[in-house]
mmCIF file with all atom_site columns, C-alpha atoms in Angstrom:
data_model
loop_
_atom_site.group_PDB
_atom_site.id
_atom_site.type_symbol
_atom_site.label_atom_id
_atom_site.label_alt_id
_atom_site.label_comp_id
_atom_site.label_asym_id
_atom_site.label_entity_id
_atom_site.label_seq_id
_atom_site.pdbx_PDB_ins_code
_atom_site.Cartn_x
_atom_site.Cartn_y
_atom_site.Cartn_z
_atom_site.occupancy
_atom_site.B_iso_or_equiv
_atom_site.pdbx_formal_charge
_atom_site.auth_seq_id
_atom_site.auth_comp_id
_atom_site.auth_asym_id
_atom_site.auth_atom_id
_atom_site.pdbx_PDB_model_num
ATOM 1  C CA . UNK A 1 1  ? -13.733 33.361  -0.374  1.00 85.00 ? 613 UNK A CA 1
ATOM 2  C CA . UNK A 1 2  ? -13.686 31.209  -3.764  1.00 86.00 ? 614 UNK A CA 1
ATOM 3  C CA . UNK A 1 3  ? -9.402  30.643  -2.863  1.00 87.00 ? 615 UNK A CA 1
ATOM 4  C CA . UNK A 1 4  ? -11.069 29.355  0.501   1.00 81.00 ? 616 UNK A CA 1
ATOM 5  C CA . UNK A 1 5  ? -13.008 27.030  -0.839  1.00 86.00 ? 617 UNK A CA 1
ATOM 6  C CA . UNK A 1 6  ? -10.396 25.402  -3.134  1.00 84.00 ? 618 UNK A CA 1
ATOM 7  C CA . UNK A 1 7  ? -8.026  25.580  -0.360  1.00 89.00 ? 619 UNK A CA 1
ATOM 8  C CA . UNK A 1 8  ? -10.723 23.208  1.764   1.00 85.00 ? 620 UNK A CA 1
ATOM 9  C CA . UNK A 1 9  ? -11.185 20.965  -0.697  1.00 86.00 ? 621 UNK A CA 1
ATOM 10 C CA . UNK A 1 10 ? -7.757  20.124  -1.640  1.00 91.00 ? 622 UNK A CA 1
ATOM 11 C CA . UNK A 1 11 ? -7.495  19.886  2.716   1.00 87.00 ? 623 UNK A CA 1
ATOM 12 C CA . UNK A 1 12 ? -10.142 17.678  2.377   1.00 92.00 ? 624 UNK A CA 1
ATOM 13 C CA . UNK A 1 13 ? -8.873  15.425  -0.563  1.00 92.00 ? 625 UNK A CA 1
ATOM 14 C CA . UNK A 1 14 ? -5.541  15.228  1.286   1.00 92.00 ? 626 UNK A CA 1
ATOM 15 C CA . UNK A 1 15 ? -7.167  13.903  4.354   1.00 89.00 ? 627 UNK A CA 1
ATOM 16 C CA . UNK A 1 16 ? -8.877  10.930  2.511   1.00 89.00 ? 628 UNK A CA 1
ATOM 17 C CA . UNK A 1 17 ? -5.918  10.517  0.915   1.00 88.00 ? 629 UNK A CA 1
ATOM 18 C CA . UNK A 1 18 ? -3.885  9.333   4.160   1.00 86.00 ? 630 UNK A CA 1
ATOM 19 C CA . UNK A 1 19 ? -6.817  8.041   5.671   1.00 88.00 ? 631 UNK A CA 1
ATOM 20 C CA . UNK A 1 20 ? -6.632  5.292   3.177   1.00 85.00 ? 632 UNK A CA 1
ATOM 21 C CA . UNK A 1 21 ? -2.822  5.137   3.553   1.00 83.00 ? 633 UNK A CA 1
ATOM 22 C CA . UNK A 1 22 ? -3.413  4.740   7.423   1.00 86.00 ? 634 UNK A CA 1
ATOM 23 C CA . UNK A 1 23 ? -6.104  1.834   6.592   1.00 87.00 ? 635 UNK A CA 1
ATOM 24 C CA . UNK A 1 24 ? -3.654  0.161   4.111   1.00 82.00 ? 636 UNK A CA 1
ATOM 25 C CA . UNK A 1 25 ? -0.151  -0.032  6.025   1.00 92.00 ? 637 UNK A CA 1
ATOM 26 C CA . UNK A 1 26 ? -1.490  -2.773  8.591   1.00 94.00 ? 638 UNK A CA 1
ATOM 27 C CA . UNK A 1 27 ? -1.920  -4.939  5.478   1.00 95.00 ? 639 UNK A CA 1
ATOM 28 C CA . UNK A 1 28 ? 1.056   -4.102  3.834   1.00 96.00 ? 640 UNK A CA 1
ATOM 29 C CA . UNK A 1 29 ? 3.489   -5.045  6.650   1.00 96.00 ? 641 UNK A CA 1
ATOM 30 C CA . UNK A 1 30 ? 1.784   -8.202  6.887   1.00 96.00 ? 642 UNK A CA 1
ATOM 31 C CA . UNK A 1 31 ? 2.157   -8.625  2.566   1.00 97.00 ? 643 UNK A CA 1
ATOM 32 C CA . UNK A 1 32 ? 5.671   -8.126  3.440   1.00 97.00 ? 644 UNK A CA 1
ATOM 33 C CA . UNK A 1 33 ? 6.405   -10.307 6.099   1.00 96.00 ? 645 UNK A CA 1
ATOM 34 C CA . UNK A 1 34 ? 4.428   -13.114 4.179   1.00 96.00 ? 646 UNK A CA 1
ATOM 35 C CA . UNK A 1 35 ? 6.625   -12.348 1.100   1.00 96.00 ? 647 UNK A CA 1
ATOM 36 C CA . UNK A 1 36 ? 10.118  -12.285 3.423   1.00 97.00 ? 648 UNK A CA 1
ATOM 37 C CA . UNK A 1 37 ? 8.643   -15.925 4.567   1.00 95.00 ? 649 UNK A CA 1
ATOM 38 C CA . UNK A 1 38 ? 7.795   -17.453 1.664   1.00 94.00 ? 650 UNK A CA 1
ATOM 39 C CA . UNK A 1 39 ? 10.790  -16.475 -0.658  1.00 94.00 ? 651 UNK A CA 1
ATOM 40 C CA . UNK A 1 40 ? 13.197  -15.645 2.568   1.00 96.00 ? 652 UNK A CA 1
ATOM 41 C CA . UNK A 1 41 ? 13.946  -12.338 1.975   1.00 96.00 ? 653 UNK A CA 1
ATOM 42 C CA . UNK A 1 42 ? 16.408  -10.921 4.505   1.00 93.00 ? 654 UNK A CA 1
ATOM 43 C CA . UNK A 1 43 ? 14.590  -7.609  5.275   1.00 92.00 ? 655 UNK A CA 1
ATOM 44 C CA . UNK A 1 44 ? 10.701  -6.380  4.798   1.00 91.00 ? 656 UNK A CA 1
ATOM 45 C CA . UNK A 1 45 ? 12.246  -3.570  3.148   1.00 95.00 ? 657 UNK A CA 1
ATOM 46 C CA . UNK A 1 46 ? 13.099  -5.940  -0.195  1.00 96.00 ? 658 UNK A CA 1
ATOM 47 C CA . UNK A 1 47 ? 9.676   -7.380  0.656   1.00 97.00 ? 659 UNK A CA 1
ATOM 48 C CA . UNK A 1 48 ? 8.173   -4.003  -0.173  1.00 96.00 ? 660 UNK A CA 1
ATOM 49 C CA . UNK A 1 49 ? 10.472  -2.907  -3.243  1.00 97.00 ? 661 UNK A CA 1
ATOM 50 C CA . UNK A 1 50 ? 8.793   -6.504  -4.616  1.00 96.00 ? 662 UNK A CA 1
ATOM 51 C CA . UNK A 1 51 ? 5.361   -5.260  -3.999  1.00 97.00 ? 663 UNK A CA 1
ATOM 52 C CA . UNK A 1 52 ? 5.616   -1.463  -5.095  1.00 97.00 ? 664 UNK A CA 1
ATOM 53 C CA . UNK A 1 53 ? 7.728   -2.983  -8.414  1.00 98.00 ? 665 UNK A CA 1
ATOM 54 C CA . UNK A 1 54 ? 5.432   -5.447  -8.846  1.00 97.00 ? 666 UNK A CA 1
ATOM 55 C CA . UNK A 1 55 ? 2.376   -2.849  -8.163  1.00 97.00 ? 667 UNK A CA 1
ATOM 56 C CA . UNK A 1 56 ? 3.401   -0.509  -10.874 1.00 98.00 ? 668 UNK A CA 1
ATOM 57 C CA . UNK A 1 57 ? 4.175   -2.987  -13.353 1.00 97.00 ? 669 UNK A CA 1
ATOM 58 C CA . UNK A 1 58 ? 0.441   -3.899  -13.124 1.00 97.00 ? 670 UNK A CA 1
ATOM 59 C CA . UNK A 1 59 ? -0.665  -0.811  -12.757 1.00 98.00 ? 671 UNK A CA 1
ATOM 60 C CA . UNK A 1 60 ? -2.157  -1.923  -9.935  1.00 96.00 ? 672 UNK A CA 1
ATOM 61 C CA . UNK A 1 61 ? -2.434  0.222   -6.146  1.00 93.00 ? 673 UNK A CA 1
ATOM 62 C CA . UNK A 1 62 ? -0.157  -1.134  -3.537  1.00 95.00 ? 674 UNK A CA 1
ATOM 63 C CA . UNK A 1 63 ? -2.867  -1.909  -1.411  1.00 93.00 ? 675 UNK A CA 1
ATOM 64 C CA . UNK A 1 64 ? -4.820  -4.220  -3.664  1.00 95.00 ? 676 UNK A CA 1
ATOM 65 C CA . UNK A 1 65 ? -1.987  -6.433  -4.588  1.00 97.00 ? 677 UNK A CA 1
ATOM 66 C CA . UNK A 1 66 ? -0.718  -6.547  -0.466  1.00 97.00 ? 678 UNK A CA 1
ATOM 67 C CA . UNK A 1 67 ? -4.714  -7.612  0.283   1.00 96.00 ? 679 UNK A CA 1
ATOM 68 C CA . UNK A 1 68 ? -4.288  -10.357 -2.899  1.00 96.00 ? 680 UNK A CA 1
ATOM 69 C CA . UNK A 1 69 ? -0.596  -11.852 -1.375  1.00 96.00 ? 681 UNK A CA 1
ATOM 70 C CA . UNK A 1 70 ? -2.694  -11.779 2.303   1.00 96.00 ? 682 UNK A CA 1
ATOM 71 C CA . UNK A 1 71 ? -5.388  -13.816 0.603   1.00 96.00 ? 683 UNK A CA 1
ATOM 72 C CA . UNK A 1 72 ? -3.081  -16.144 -1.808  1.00 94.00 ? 684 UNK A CA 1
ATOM 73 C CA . UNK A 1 73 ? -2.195  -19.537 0.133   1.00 91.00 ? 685 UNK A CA 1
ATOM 74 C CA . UNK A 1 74 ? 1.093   -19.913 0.418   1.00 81.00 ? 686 UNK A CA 1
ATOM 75 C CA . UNK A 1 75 ? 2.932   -23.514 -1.503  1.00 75.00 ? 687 UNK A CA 1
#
């Protein structure tokens, strides 16, 4: 029963887990097309590499930085 338990909770962590993913990818795509604007990237795929690089080298979660280049004015 105890194996049952920890088996539901680690279910349940995993769920909340890609709940937030789910919440976050709208706002990451639009990050990355505002990056692929702004410094004319070719692809949103270098758009992301810039935020997840740029996300670990603050030690930051992906999410936050996307929502701060969503809220930064652009030049």
């Amino acid at each position: 029963m105890e194996q049952l338990r920890a088996t539901a909770g680690r279910l349940r962590e995993q769920v909340a887990e890609l709940e937030v993913r789910a919440r976050a990818r709208p706002r990451i795509a639009l990050a990355e097309g505002i990056l692929v604007e702004r410094y004319r990237l070719a692809h949103a795929q270098d758009a992301f590499v810039l935020l997840r690089r740029a996300s670990q080298h603050a030690n930051i979660k992906l999410h936050q930085l996307a929502t701060a280049v969503v809220r930064t004015p652009g030049p």
